[in-house]
mmCIF file of the C-alpha atoms, coordinates in Angstrom:
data_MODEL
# 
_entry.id   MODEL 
# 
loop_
_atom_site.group_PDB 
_atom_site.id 
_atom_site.type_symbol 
_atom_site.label_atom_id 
_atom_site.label_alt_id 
_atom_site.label_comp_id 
_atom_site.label_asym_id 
_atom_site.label_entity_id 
_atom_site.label_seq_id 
_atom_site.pdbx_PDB_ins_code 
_atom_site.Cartn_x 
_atom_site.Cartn_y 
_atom_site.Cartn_z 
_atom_site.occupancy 
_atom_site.B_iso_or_equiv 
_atom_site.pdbx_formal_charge 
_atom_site.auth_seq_id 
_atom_site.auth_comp_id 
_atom_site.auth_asym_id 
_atom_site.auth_atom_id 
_atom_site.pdbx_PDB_model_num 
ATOM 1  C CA . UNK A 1 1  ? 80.271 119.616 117.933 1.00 0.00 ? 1  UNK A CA 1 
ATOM 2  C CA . UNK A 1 2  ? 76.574 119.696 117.318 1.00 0.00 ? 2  UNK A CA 1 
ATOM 3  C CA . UNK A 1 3  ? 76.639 116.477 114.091 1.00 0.00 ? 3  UNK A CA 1 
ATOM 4  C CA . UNK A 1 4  ? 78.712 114.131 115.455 1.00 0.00 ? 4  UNK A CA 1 
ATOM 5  C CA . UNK A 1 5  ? 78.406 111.817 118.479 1.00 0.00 ? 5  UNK A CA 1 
ATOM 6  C CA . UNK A 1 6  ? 79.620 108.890 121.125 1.00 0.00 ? 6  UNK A CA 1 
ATOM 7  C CA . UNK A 1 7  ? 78.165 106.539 121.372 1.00 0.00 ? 7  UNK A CA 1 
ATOM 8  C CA . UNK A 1 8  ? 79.659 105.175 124.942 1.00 0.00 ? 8  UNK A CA 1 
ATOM 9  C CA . UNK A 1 9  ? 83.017 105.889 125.181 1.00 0.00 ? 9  UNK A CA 1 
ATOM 10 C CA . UNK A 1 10 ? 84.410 103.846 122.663 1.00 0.00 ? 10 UNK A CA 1 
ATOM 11 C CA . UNK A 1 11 ? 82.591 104.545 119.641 1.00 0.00 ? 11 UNK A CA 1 
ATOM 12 C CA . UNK A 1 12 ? 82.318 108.088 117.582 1.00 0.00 ? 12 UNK A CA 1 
ATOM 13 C CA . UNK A 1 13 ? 79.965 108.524 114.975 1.00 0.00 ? 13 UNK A CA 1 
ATOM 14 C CA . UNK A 1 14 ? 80.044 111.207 112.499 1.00 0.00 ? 14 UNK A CA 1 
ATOM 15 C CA . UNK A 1 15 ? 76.889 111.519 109.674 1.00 0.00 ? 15 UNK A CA 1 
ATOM 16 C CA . UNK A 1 16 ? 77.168 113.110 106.835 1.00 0.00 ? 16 UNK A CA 1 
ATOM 17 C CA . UNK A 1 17 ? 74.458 115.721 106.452 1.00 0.00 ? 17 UNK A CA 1 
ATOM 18 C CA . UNK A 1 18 ? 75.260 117.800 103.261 1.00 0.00 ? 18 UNK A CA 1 
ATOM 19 C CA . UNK A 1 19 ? 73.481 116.297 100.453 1.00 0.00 ? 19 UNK A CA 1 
ATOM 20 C CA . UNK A 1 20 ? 75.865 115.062 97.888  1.00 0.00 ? 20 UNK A CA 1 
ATOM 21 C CA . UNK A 1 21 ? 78.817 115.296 100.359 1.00 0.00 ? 21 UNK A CA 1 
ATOM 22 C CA . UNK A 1 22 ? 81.813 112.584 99.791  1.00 0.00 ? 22 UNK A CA 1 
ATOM 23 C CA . UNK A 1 23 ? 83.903 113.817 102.668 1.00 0.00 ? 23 UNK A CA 1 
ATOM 24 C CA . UNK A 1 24 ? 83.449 115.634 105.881 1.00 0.00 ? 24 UNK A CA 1 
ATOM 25 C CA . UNK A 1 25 ? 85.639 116.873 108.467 1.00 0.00 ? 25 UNK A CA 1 
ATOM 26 C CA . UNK A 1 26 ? 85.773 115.168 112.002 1.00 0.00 ? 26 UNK A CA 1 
ATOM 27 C CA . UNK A 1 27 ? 87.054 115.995 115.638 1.00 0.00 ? 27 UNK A CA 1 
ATOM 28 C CA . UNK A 1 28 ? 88.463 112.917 117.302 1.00 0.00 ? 28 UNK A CA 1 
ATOM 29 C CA . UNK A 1 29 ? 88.883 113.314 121.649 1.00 0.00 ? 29 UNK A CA 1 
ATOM 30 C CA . UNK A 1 30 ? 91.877 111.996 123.132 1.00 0.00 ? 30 UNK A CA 1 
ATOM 31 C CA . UNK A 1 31 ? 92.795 108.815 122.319 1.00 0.00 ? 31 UNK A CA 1 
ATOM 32 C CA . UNK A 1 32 ? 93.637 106.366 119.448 1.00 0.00 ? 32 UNK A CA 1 
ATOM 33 C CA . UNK A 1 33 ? 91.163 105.894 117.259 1.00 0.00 ? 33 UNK A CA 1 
ATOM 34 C CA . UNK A 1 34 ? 90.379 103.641 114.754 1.00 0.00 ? 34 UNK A CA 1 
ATOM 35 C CA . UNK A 1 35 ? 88.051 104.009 111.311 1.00 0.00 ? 35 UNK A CA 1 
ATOM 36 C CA . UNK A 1 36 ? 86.182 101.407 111.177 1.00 0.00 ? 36 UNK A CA 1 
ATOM 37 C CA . UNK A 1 37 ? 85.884 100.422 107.912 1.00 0.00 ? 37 UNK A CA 1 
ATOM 38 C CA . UNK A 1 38 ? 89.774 101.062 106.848 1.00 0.00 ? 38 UNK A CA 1 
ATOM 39 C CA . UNK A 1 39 ? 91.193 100.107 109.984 1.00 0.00 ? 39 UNK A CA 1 
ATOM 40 C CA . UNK A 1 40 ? 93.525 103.297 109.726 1.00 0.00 ? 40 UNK A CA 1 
ATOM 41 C CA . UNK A 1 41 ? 94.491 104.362 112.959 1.00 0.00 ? 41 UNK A CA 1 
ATOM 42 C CA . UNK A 1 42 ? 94.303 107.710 113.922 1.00 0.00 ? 42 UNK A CA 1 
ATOM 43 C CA . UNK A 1 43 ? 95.556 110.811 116.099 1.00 0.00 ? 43 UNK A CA 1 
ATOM 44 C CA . UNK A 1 44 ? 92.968 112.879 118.465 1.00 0.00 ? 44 UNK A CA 1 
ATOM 45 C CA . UNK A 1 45 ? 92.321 116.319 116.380 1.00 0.00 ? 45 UNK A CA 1 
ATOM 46 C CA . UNK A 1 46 ? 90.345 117.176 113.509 1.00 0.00 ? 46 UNK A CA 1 
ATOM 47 C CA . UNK A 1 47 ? 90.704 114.848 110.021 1.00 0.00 ? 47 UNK A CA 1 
ATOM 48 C CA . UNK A 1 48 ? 88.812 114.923 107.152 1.00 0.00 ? 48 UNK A CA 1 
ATOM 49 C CA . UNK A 1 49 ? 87.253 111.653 106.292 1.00 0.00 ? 49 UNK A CA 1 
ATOM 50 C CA . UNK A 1 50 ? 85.981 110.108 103.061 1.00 0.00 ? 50 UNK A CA 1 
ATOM 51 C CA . UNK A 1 51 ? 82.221 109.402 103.471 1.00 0.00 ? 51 UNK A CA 1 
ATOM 52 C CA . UNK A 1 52 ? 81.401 107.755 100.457 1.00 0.00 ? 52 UNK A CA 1 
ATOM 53 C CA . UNK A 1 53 ? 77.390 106.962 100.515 1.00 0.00 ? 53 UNK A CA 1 
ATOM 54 C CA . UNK A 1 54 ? 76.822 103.910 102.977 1.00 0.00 ? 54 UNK A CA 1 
ATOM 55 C CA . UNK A 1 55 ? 80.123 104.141 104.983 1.00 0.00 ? 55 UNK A CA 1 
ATOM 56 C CA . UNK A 1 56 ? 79.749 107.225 106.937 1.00 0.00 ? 56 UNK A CA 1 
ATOM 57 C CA . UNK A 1 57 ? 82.486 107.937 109.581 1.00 0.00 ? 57 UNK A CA 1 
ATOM 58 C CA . UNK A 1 58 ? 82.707 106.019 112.363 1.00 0.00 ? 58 UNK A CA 1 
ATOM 59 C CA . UNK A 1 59 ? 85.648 105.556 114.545 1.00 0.00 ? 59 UNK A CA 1 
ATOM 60 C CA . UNK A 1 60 ? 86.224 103.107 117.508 1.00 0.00 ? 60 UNK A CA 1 
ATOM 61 C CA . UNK A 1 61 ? 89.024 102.972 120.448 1.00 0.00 ? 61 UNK A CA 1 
ATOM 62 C CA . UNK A 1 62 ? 91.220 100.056 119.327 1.00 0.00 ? 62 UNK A CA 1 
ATOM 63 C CA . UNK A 1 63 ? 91.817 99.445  123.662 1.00 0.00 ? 63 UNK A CA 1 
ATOM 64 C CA . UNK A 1 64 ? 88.435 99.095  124.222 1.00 0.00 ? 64 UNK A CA 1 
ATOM 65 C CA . UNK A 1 65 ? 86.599 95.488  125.430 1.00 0.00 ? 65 UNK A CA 1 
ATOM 66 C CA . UNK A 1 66 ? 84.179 95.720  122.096 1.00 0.00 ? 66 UNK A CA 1 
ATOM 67 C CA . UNK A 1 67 ? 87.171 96.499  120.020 1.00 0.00 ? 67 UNK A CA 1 
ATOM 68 C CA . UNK A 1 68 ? 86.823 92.773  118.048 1.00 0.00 ? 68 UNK A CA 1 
ATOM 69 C CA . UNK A 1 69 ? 82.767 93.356  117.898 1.00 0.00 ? 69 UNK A CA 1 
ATOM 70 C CA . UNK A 1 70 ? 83.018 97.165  116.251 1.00 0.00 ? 70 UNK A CA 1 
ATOM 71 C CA . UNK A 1 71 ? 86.237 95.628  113.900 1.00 0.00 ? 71 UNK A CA 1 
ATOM 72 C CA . UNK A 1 72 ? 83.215 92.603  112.554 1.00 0.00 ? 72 UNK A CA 1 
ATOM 73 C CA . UNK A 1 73 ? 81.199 95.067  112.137 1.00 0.00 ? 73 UNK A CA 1 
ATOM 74 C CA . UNK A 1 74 ? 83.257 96.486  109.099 1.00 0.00 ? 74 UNK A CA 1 
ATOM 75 C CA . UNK A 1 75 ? 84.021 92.345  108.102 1.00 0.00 ? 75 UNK A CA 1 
ATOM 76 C CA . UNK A 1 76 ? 79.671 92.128  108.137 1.00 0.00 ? 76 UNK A CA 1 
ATOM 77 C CA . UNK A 1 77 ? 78.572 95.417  106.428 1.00 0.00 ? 77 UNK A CA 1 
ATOM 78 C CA . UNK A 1 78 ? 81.506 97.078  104.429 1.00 0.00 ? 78 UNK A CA 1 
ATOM 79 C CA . UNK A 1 79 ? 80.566 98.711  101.573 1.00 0.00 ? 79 UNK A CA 1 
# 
């Protein structure tokens, strides 16, 4: 998947790059996942995800040692 990344292992990020998009589809490896600024846990697979303007995708492992950092992250910054 060529607009989408890790960052690490633990951290997927997913930009949206159609202008005027709200929503974009995303592929999620094996794993739980978390969205980071819903906290809605999800499956591996593809989803589509609401990526309203300044809270673009981005999903985190909920088992992984930075889980509390990514999860202030969203407390800091949410839109």
């Amino acid at each position: 998947i060529q607009d989408q990344y890790l960052y690490g292992a633990d951290l997927l990020v997913a930009p949206v790059i159609e202008a005027g998009a709200a929503a974009r589809q995303i592929y999620l490896p094996q794993g739980a996942w978390r969205h980071l600024w819903s906290g809605a846990d999800h499956a591996p697979g593809w989803h589509t995800c609401a990526a309203p303007i300044g809270a673009p995708p981005v999903f985190y492992r909920p088992a992984s040692p930075f889980a509390a950092l990514f999860a202030s992250i969203a407390e800091d910054f949410a839109p």
